[in-house]
Amino acid sequence: MATLEITDLHVSVDTEEGSKEILKGVTLTLKSGETHAIMGPNGSGKSTLAYSIAGHPKYTVTSGSITLDGEDVLSMSVDERARAGLFLAMQYPVEVPGVTVSNFLRTAKTAIEGEAPKLRHWVKDVRSTMDELRMDSTFADRNVNEGFSGGEKKRHEILQMELLKPKFAVLDETDSGLDVDALRVVSEGVNRVQGNTDSGVLLITHYTRILRYIKPDRVHVFVDGRIADQGGAELADQLEAEGYDRYVPTGEPAAFTGA
């Protein structure tokens, strides 16, 4: 069983006004096969946690630790983190002109595994996974995220997750901008990965609707860079009913943004 452990994590980002602390001591542990949902008002540090795990250079870890099976994640480069088994589905996937989806996926798989997958089996795997995500076969010949709709970008993120089979996947608002059908397809993809590989999932979301398809084992409420509350799946239902107001100072309402 693999373990991703975050201990007393403090993270800052440079702004025009100087360095600003975003995460102010976050501690949580995610194990293989578990799904943890991260919820909270805008600006509470949810995406900062995701990018800090992945190694985005914009974010500076000032103290605390992130370990994967006891290994220091913070000492790893971005590509080393990916090879160690970490995966980030980005909130805003970037376009990569001139690189087709098929070339991108095979190159990524080769980099992570250390050798190129057998072409015949790889093509079969890609096609079957695309079929399950209800993606047209011509999708593989398009440039990465270039001209993709919001839903296509998110399906492509899950396509990567299914093919790369990470130990831990951080999904940063993968549900945003999806209609009901696309949400169901994407959720089924995440559940398939967990069923086939026992991956751990850290699911960052504003909306409880995706939690109807992907059942969390734990829910963590982020407010002002800290975990203000945590509990089981029932906590998400409570947040939908009551919002975040009880976690923020009087006079600073934080309306729940979920459906």
PDB file of C-alpha atoms in Angstrom:
ATOM      1  CA  MET A   1       0.000   0.000   0.000  1.00  0.00           C
ATOM      2  CA  ALA A   2       1.393   3.400  -1.038  1.00  0.00           C
ATOM      3  CA  THR A   3       1.133   6.499   1.164  1.00  0.00           C
ATOM      4  CA  LEU A   4       1.224  10.193   0.269  1.00  0.00           C
ATOM      5  CA  GLU A   5       1.848  12.193   3.433  1.00  0.00           C
ATOM      6  CA  ILE A   6       1.645  15.984   3.742  1.00  0.00           C
ATOM      7  CA  THR A   7       2.862  17.389   7.054  1.00  0.00           C
ATOM      8  CA  ASP A   8       2.528  20.981   8.314  1.00  0.00           C
ATOM      9  CA  LEU A   9       2.897  22.361   4.788  1.00  0.00           C
ATOM     10  CA  HIS A  10       3.437  26.112   4.415  1.00  0.00           C
ATOM     11  CA  VAL A  11       3.511  27.555   0.885  1.00  0.00           C
ATOM     12  CA  SER A  12       4.029  31.128  -0.344  1.00  0.00           C
ATOM     13  CA  VAL A  13       3.703  32.835  -3.716  1.00  0.00           C
ATOM     14  CA  ASP A  14       5.314  36.045  -4.966  1.00  0.00           C
ATOM     15  CA  THR A  15       2.901  38.911  -5.676  1.00  0.00           C
ATOM     16  CA  GLU A  16       3.313  42.568  -6.611  1.00  0.00           C
ATOM     17  CA  GLU A  17       3.041  43.350  -2.905  1.00  0.00           C
ATOM     18  CA  GLY A  18       5.706  40.786  -2.016  1.00  0.00           C
ATOM     19  CA  SER A  19       5.626  37.200  -0.793  1.00  0.00           C
ATOM     20  CA  LYS A  20       2.201  36.014   0.380  1.00  0.00           C
ATOM     21  CA  GLU A  21       1.617  32.872   2.432  1.00  0.00           C
ATOM     22  CA  ILE A  22      -1.184  30.767   0.946  1.00  0.00           C
ATOM     23  CA  LEU A  23      -0.948  27.454   2.808  1.00  0.00           C
ATOM     24  CA  LYS A  24      -0.530  27.860   6.549  1.00  0.00           C
ATOM     25  CA  GLY A  25       0.150  24.406   7.924  1.00  0.00           C
ATOM     26  CA  VAL A  26      -1.711  21.694   5.999  1.00  0.00           C
ATOM     27  CA  THR A  27      -1.480  18.110   7.215  1.00  0.00           C
ATOM     28  CA  LEU A  28      -3.203  15.111   5.617  1.00  0.00           C
ATOM     29  CA  THR A  29      -2.435  11.525   4.654  1.00  0.00           C
ATOM     30  CA  LEU A  30      -3.743   9.740   1.559  1.00  0.00           C
ATOM     31  CA  LYS A  31      -3.354   5.989   1.073  1.00  0.00           C
ATOM     32  CA  SER A  32      -3.807   3.698  -1.910  1.00  0.00           C
ATOM     33  CA  GLY A  33      -7.432   3.210  -2.907  1.00  0.00           C
ATOM     34  CA  GLU A  34      -8.670   6.180  -0.891  1.00  0.00           C
ATOM     35  CA  THR A  35     -10.481   9.229  -2.236  1.00  0.00           C
ATOM     36  CA  HIS A  36     -10.176  12.488  -0.329  1.00  0.00           C
ATOM     37  CA  ALA A  37     -12.219  15.525  -1.364  1.00  0.00           C
ATOM     38  CA  ILE A  38     -10.821  19.027  -0.806  1.00  0.00           C
ATOM     39  CA  MET A  39     -13.577  21.654  -0.602  1.00  0.00           C
ATOM     40  CA  GLY A  40     -13.708  25.293   0.440  1.00  0.00           C
ATOM     41  CA  PRO A  41     -14.440  28.849  -0.703  1.00  0.00           C
ATOM     42  CA  ASN A  42     -12.516  30.556  -3.509  1.00  0.00           C
ATOM     43  CA  GLY A  43      -8.997  31.585  -2.555  1.00  0.00           C
ATOM     44  CA  SER A  44      -8.695  29.118   0.314  1.00  0.00           C
ATOM     45  CA  GLY A  45      -5.589  27.383  -1.076  1.00  0.00           C
ATOM     46  CA  LYS A  46      -7.021  24.272  -2.728  1.00  0.00           C
ATOM     47  CA  SER A  47      -5.254  24.701  -6.076  1.00  0.00           C
ATOM     48  CA  THR A  48      -2.079  25.859  -4.323  1.00  0.00           C
ATOM     49  CA  LEU A  49      -1.953  22.455  -2.626  1.00  0.00           C
ATOM     50  CA  ALA A  50      -2.351  20.702  -5.986  1.00  0.00           C
ATOM     51  CA  TYR A  51       0.416  22.663  -7.673  1.00  0.00           C
ATOM     52  CA  SER A  52       2.717  22.332  -4.687  1.00  0.00           C
ATOM     53  CA  ILE A  53       2.408  18.542  -4.832  1.00  0.00           C
ATOM     54  CA  ALA A  54       3.151  18.607  -8.559  1.00  0.00           C
ATOM     55  CA  GLY A  55       6.125  20.972  -8.213  1.00  0.00           C
ATOM     56  CA  HIS A  56       4.933  24.157  -9.937  1.00  0.00           C
ATOM     57  CA  PRO A  57       7.822  26.680  -9.728  1.00  0.00           C
ATOM     58  CA  LYS A  58       5.467  29.562  -8.894  1.00  0.00           C
ATOM     59  CA  TYR A  59       4.851  28.135  -5.425  1.00  0.00           C
ATOM     60  CA  THR A  60       7.542  28.117  -2.732  1.00  0.00           C
ATOM     61  CA  VAL A  61       7.354  25.613   0.104  1.00  0.00           C
ATOM     62  CA  THR A  62       8.687  27.500   3.111  1.00  0.00           C
ATOM     63  CA  SER A  63       8.311  24.677   5.641  1.00  0.00           C
ATOM     64  CA  GLY A  64       6.737  21.289   6.099  1.00  0.00           C
ATOM     65  CA  SER A  65       7.082  18.134   4.024  1.00  0.00           C
ATOM     66  CA  ILE A  66       5.495  15.965   1.340  1.00  0.00           C
ATOM     67  CA  THR A  67       6.571  12.324   1.190  1.00  0.00           C
ATOM     68  CA  LEU A  68       5.606   9.423  -1.051  1.00  0.00           C
ATOM     69  CA  ASP A  69       6.267   6.089   0.645  1.00  0.00           C
ATOM     70  CA  GLY A  70       8.780   7.886   2.851  1.00  0.00           C
ATOM     71  CA  GLU A  71      10.637   9.510  -0.071  1.00  0.00           C
ATOM     72  CA  ASP A  72      11.000  13.317  -0.055  1.00  0.00           C
ATOM     73  CA  VAL A  73       8.778  14.607  -2.858  1.00  0.00           C
ATOM     74  CA  LEU A  74       9.960  18.205  -2.430  1.00  0.00           C
ATOM     75  CA  SER A  75      13.507  17.238  -3.405  1.00  0.00           C
ATOM     76  CA  MET A  76      12.271  15.759  -6.697  1.00  0.00           C
ATOM     77  CA  SER A  77      12.009  17.580 -10.020  1.00  0.00           C
ATOM     78  CA  VAL A  78       8.610  17.688 -11.724  1.00  0.00           C
ATOM     79  CA  ASP A  79       9.437  14.770 -14.023  1.00  0.00           C
ATOM     80  CA  GLU A  80      10.803  12.741 -11.099  1.00  0.00           C
ATOM     81  CA  ARG A  81       7.516  13.253  -9.261  1.00  0.00           C
ATOM     82  CA  ALA A  82       5.622  11.931 -12.277  1.00  0.00           C
ATOM     83  CA  ARG A  83       7.871   8.875 -12.523  1.00  0.00           C
ATOM     84  CA  ALA A  84       7.413   8.287  -8.782  1.00  0.00           C
ATOM     85  CA  GLY A  85       3.669   7.957  -9.389  1.00  0.00           C
ATOM     86  CA  LEU A  86       2.162  11.438  -8.949  1.00  0.00           C
ATOM     87  CA  PHE A  87      -0.318  12.810 -11.484  1.00  0.00           C
ATOM     88  CA  LEU A  88      -2.034  16.194 -11.747  1.00  0.00           C
ATOM     89  CA  ALA A  89      -5.188  16.776 -13.776  1.00  0.00           C
ATOM     90  CA  MET A  90      -5.023  20.520 -14.271  1.00  0.00           C
ATOM     91  CA  GLN A  91      -7.874  22.925 -13.754  1.00  0.00           C
ATOM     92  CA  TYR A  92      -6.844  24.805 -16.898  1.00  0.00           C
ATOM     93  CA  PRO A  93      -5.035  22.391 -19.265  1.00  0.00           C
ATOM     94  CA  VAL A  94      -2.657  24.181 -21.641  1.00  0.00           C
ATOM     95  CA  GLU A  95      -2.504  23.879 -25.417  1.00  0.00           C
ATOM     96  CA  VAL A  96       0.534  22.215 -26.994  1.00  0.00           C
ATOM     97  CA  PRO A  97       0.505  23.164 -30.700  1.00  0.00           C
ATOM     98  CA  GLY A  98       2.306  20.792 -33.033  1.00  0.00           C
ATOM     99  CA  VAL A  99       2.116  17.781 -30.693  1.00  0.00           C
ATOM    100  CA  THR A 100      -0.627  15.259 -31.352  1.00  0.00           C
ATOM    101  CA  VAL A 101      -2.503  13.552 -28.559  1.00  0.00           C
ATOM    102  CA  SER A 102      -1.221  10.129 -29.647  1.00  0.00           C
ATOM    103  CA  ASN A 103       2.432  11.260 -29.649  1.00  0.00           C
ATOM    104  CA  PHE A 104       2.001  13.070 -26.351  1.00  0.00           C
ATOM    105  CA  LEU A 105       0.481  10.050 -24.616  1.00  0.00           C
ATOM    106  CA  ARG A 106       3.080   7.556 -25.873  1.00  0.00           C
ATOM    107  CA  THR A 107       5.957   9.898 -25.037  1.00  0.00           C
ATOM    108  CA  ALA A 108       4.580  10.374 -21.509  1.00  0.00           C
ATOM    109  CA  LYS A 109       4.124   6.625 -21.029  1.00  0.00           C
ATOM    110  CA  THR A 110       7.656   5.964 -22.258  1.00  0.00           C
ATOM    111  CA  ALA A 111       9.127   8.579 -19.900  1.00  0.00           C
ATOM    112  CA  ILE A 112       7.326   7.136 -16.888  1.00  0.00           C
ATOM    113  CA  GLU A 113       7.921   3.451 -17.638  1.00  0.00           C
ATOM    114  CA  GLY A 114      11.491   3.890 -18.901  1.00  0.00           C
ATOM    115  CA  GLU A 115      10.740   2.115 -22.164  1.00  0.00           C
ATOM    116  CA  ALA A 116       8.290   2.530 -25.025  1.00  0.00           C
ATOM    117  CA  PRO A 117       5.112   0.437 -24.791  1.00  0.00           C
ATOM    118  CA  LYS A 118       4.641  -2.265 -27.417  1.00  0.00           C
ATOM    119  CA  LEU A 119       2.918  -0.429 -30.250  1.00  0.00           C
ATOM    120  CA  ARG A 120       0.232  -3.014 -30.974  1.00  0.00           C
ATOM    121  CA  HIS A 121      -0.889  -3.271 -27.345  1.00  0.00           C
ATOM    122  CA  TRP A 122      -0.563   0.473 -26.820  1.00  0.00           C
ATOM    123  CA  VAL A 123      -2.818   1.360 -29.760  1.00  0.00           C
ATOM    124  CA  LYS A 124      -5.398  -1.135 -28.497  1.00  0.00           C
ATOM    125  CA  ASP A 125      -5.254   0.324 -24.973  1.00  0.00           C
ATOM    126  CA  VAL A 126      -5.606   3.897 -26.223  1.00  0.00           C
ATOM    127  CA  ARG A 127      -8.553   3.071 -28.457  1.00  0.00           C
ATOM    128  CA  SER A 128     -10.423   1.085 -25.819  1.00  0.00           C
ATOM    129  CA  THR A 129      -9.883   3.800 -23.197  1.00  0.00           C
ATOM    130  CA  MET A 130     -11.062   6.487 -25.620  1.00  0.00           C
ATOM    131  CA  ASP A 131     -14.155   4.421 -26.355  1.00  0.00           C
ATOM    132  CA  GLU A 132     -14.954   4.181 -22.644  1.00  0.00           C
ATOM    133  CA  LEU A 133     -14.578   7.965 -22.352  1.00  0.00           C
ATOM    134  CA  ARG A 134     -16.782   8.383 -25.445  1.00  0.00           C
ATOM    135  CA  MET A 135     -14.057  10.126 -27.404  1.00  0.00           C
ATOM    136  CA  ASP A 136     -14.000   9.965 -31.204  1.00  0.00           C
ATOM    137  CA  SER A 137     -11.053   8.060 -32.676  1.00  0.00           C
ATOM    138  CA  THR A 138      -9.936  11.166 -34.613  1.00  0.00           C
ATOM    139  CA  PHE A 139      -9.205  12.814 -31.270  1.00  0.00           C
ATOM    140  CA  ALA A 140      -5.810  11.074 -31.178  1.00  0.00           C
ATOM    141  CA  ASP A 141      -4.671  12.963 -34.286  1.00  0.00           C
ATOM    142  CA  ARG A 142      -5.484  16.417 -32.921  1.00  0.00           C
ATOM    143  CA  ASN A 143      -2.915  18.676 -31.272  1.00  0.00           C
ATOM    144  CA  VAL A 144      -2.972  18.552 -27.469  1.00  0.00           C
ATOM    145  CA  ASN A 145      -5.832  20.729 -26.158  1.00  0.00           C
ATOM    146  CA  GLU A 146      -5.714  22.946 -29.261  1.00  0.00           C
ATOM    147  CA  GLY A 147      -9.283  23.991 -30.047  1.00  0.00           C
ATOM    148  CA  PHE A 148     -10.642  21.526 -27.476  1.00  0.00           C
ATOM    149  CA  SER A 149     -13.876  22.321 -25.703  1.00  0.00           C
ATOM    150  CA  GLY A 150     -13.823  22.429 -21.908  1.00  0.00           C
ATOM    151  CA  GLY A 151     -15.305  18.946 -21.761  1.00  0.00           C
ATOM    152  CA  GLU A 152     -12.768  17.556 -24.250  1.00  0.00           C
ATOM    153  CA  LYS A 153      -9.895  18.954 -22.191  1.00  0.00           C
ATOM    154  CA  LYS A 154     -11.188  17.290 -19.050  1.00  0.00           C
ATOM    155  CA  ARG A 155     -11.754  13.963 -20.781  1.00  0.00           C
ATOM    156  CA  HIS A 156      -8.210  14.160 -22.113  1.00  0.00           C
ATOM    157  CA  GLU A 157      -6.917  14.618 -18.557  1.00  0.00           C
ATOM    158  CA  ILE A 158      -8.721  11.454 -17.464  1.00  0.00           C
ATOM    159  CA  LEU A 159      -7.500   9.639 -20.586  1.00  0.00           C
ATOM    160  CA  GLN A 160      -3.951  10.406 -19.426  1.00  0.00           C
ATOM    161  CA  MET A 161      -4.764   9.200 -15.923  1.00  0.00           C
ATOM    162  CA  GLU A 162      -6.187   5.905 -17.200  1.00  0.00           C
ATOM    163  CA  LEU A 163      -3.193   5.194 -19.431  1.00  0.00           C
ATOM    164  CA  LEU A 164      -0.422   6.360 -17.087  1.00  0.00           C
ATOM    165  CA  LYS A 165      -1.855   4.585 -14.020  1.00  0.00           C
ATOM    166  CA  PRO A 166      -0.395   6.796 -11.261  1.00  0.00           C
ATOM    167  CA  LYS A 167      -0.113   5.839  -7.597  1.00  0.00           C
ATOM    168  CA  PHE A 168      -1.798   9.115  -6.659  1.00  0.00           C
ATOM    169  CA  ALA A 169      -3.865  11.470  -8.786  1.00  0.00           C
ATOM    170  CA  VAL A 170      -4.638  15.065  -7.856  1.00  0.00           C
ATOM    171  CA  LEU A 171      -7.731  16.235  -9.740  1.00  0.00           C
ATOM    172  CA  ASP A 172      -7.967  20.035  -9.653  1.00  0.00           C
ATOM    173  CA  GLU A 173     -11.608  20.915 -10.366  1.00  0.00           C
ATOM    174  CA  THR A 174     -11.828  18.333 -13.129  1.00  0.00           C
ATOM    175  CA  ASP A 175     -15.621  18.646 -12.902  1.00  0.00           C
ATOM    176  CA  SER A 176     -15.771  22.373 -13.729  1.00  0.00           C
ATOM    177  CA  GLY A 177     -17.536  23.201 -16.980  1.00  0.00           C
ATOM    178  CA  LEU A 178     -18.902  19.692 -17.528  1.00  0.00           C
ATOM    179  CA  ASP A 179     -22.511  18.954 -18.382  1.00  0.00           C
ATOM    180  CA  VAL A 180     -24.279  16.070 -16.650  1.00  0.00           C
ATOM    181  CA  ASP A 181     -23.353  13.449 -19.264  1.00  0.00           C
ATOM    182  CA  ALA A 182     -19.674  14.469 -19.415  1.00  0.00           C
ATOM    183  CA  LEU A 183     -19.504  14.564 -15.620  1.00  0.00           C
ATOM    184  CA  ARG A 184     -20.762  10.993 -15.442  1.00  0.00           C
ATOM    185  CA  VAL A 185     -18.282   9.790 -18.094  1.00  0.00           C
ATOM    186  CA  VAL A 186     -15.329  11.505 -16.407  1.00  0.00           C
ATOM    187  CA  SER A 187     -16.343  10.166 -12.993  1.00  0.00           C
ATOM    188  CA  GLU A 188     -16.650   6.647 -14.365  1.00  0.00           C
ATOM    189  CA  GLY A 189     -13.103   7.007 -15.729  1.00  0.00           C
ATOM    190  CA  VAL A 190     -11.743   7.978 -12.317  1.00  0.00           C
ATOM    191  CA  ASN A 191     -13.571   5.084 -10.672  1.00  0.00           C
ATOM    192  CA  ARG A 192     -12.191   2.705 -13.318  1.00  0.00           C
ATOM    193  CA  VAL A 193      -8.630   3.764 -12.590  1.00  0.00           C
ATOM    194  CA  GLN A 194      -9.131   3.175  -8.865  1.00  0.00           C
ATOM    195  CA  GLY A 195     -10.750  -0.175  -9.497  1.00  0.00           C
ATOM    196  CA  ASN A 196      -7.933  -1.333 -11.784  1.00  0.00           C
ATOM    197  CA  THR A 197      -4.894   0.163 -10.050  1.00  0.00           C
ATOM    198  CA  ASP A 198      -5.913   1.042  -6.469  1.00  0.00           C
ATOM    199  CA  SER A 199      -4.752   4.636  -7.036  1.00  0.00           C
ATOM    200  CA  GLY A 200      -5.321   7.226  -4.340  1.00  0.00           C
ATOM    201  CA  VAL A 201      -7.285  10.292  -5.460  1.00  0.00           C
ATOM    202  CA  LEU A 202      -7.181  13.823  -4.086  1.00  0.00           C
ATOM    203  CA  LEU A 203     -10.275  15.460  -5.557  1.00  0.00           C
ATOM    204  CA  ILE A 204     -10.448  19.260  -5.423  1.00  0.00           C
ATOM    205  CA  THR A 205     -13.932  20.568  -6.115  1.00  0.00           C
ATOM    206  CA  HIS A 206     -16.439  23.308  -5.422  1.00  0.00           C
ATOM    207  CA  TYR A 207     -19.349  21.054  -6.276  1.00  0.00           C
ATOM    208  CA  THR A 208     -20.961  18.184  -4.430  1.00  0.00           C
ATOM    209  CA  ARG A 209     -22.436  16.867  -7.671  1.00  0.00           C
ATOM    210  CA  ILE A 210     -19.258  14.967  -8.638  1.00  0.00           C
ATOM    211  CA  LEU A 211     -19.268  13.370  -5.186  1.00  0.00           C
ATOM    212  CA  ARG A 212     -22.498  11.629  -6.164  1.00  0.00           C
ATOM    213  CA  TYR A 213     -20.422   9.609  -8.665  1.00  0.00           C
ATOM    214  CA  ILE A 214     -17.028   9.519  -6.926  1.00  0.00           C
ATOM    215  CA  LYS A 215     -17.600   8.676  -3.272  1.00  0.00           C
ATOM    216  CA  PRO A 216     -15.041  10.256  -0.931  1.00  0.00           C
ATOM    217  CA  ASP A 217     -13.653   8.439   2.077  1.00  0.00           C
ATOM    218  CA  ARG A 218     -12.725  11.779   3.665  1.00  0.00           C
ATOM    219  CA  VAL A 219     -13.722  15.396   3.104  1.00  0.00           C
ATOM    220  CA  HIS A 220     -11.389  18.239   4.096  1.00  0.00           C
ATOM    221  CA  VAL A 221     -12.661  21.829   4.297  1.00  0.00           C
ATOM    222  CA  PHE A 222     -10.061  24.429   3.354  1.00  0.00           C
ATOM    223  CA  VAL A 223     -10.425  27.979   4.710  1.00  0.00           C
ATOM    224  CA  ASP A 224      -7.663  30.601   4.593  1.00  0.00           C
ATOM    225  CA  GLY A 225      -4.917  28.097   3.833  1.00  0.00           C
ATOM    226  CA  ARG A 226      -5.786  25.673   6.622  1.00  0.00           C
ATOM    227  CA  ILE A 227      -7.954  22.602   7.094  1.00  0.00           C
ATOM    228  CA  ALA A 228     -10.857  24.045   9.062  1.00  0.00           C
ATOM    229  CA  ASP A 229     -12.810  20.799   9.311  1.00  0.00           C
ATOM    230  CA  GLN A 230     -12.760  17.213   8.115  1.00  0.00           C
ATOM    231  CA  GLY A 231     -15.002  14.224   8.200  1.00  0.00           C
ATOM    232  CA  GLY A 232     -16.697  11.566   6.128  1.00  0.00           C
ATOM    233  CA  ALA A 233     -18.796  11.898   2.992  1.00  0.00           C
ATOM    234  CA  GLU A 234     -21.665  13.323   5.054  1.00  0.00           C
ATOM    235  CA  LEU A 235     -19.634  16.524   5.568  1.00  0.00           C
ATOM    236  CA  ALA A 236     -20.049  17.386   1.870  1.00  0.00           C
ATOM    237  CA  ASP A 237     -23.820  17.153   2.224  1.00  0.00           C
ATOM    238  CA  GLN A 238     -23.639  19.437   5.246  1.00  0.00           C
ATOM    239  CA  LEU A 239     -21.615  21.980   3.262  1.00  0.00           C
ATOM    240  CA  GLU A 240     -24.181  21.961   0.473  1.00  0.00           C
ATOM    241  CA  ALA A 241     -26.939  22.638   2.971  1.00  0.00           C
ATOM    242  CA  GLU A 242     -25.157  25.199   5.159  1.00  0.00           C
ATOM    243  CA  GLY A 243     -22.268  26.696   3.142  1.00  0.00           C
ATOM    244  CA  TYR A 244     -18.954  27.855   4.589  1.00  0.00           C
ATOM    245  CA  ASP A 245     -20.112  30.788   6.707  1.00  0.00           C
ATOM    246  CA  ARG A 246     -19.511  29.026  10.018  1.00  0.00           C
ATOM    247  CA  TYR A 247     -15.823  28.608   9.133  1.00  0.00           C
ATOM    248  CA  VAL A 248     -15.047  32.256   8.297  1.00  0.00           C
ATOM    249  CA  PRO A 249     -14.939  35.381  10.500  1.00  0.00           C
ATOM    250  CA  THR A 250     -18.175  37.310  11.039  1.00  0.00           C
ATOM    251  CA  GLY A 251     -18.716  39.854   8.295  1.00  0.00           C
ATOM    252  CA  GLU A 252     -16.845  37.836   5.666  1.00  0.00           C
ATOM    253  CA  PRO A 253     -19.502  35.540   4.129  1.00  0.00           C
ATOM    254  CA  ALA A 254     -18.248  32.688   1.991  1.00  0.00           C
ATOM    255  CA  ALA A 255     -21.158  31.504  -0.095  1.00  0.00           C
ATOM    256  CA  PHE A 256     -21.225  27.877  -1.134  1.00  0.00           C
ATOM    257  CA  THR A 257     -20.645  27.681  -4.884  1.00  0.00           C
ATOM    258  CA  GLY A 258     -21.888  24.161  -5.433  1.00  0.00           C
ATOM    259  CA  ALA A 259     -24.912  23.000  -7.363  1.00  0.00           C
TER     260      ALA A 259
END
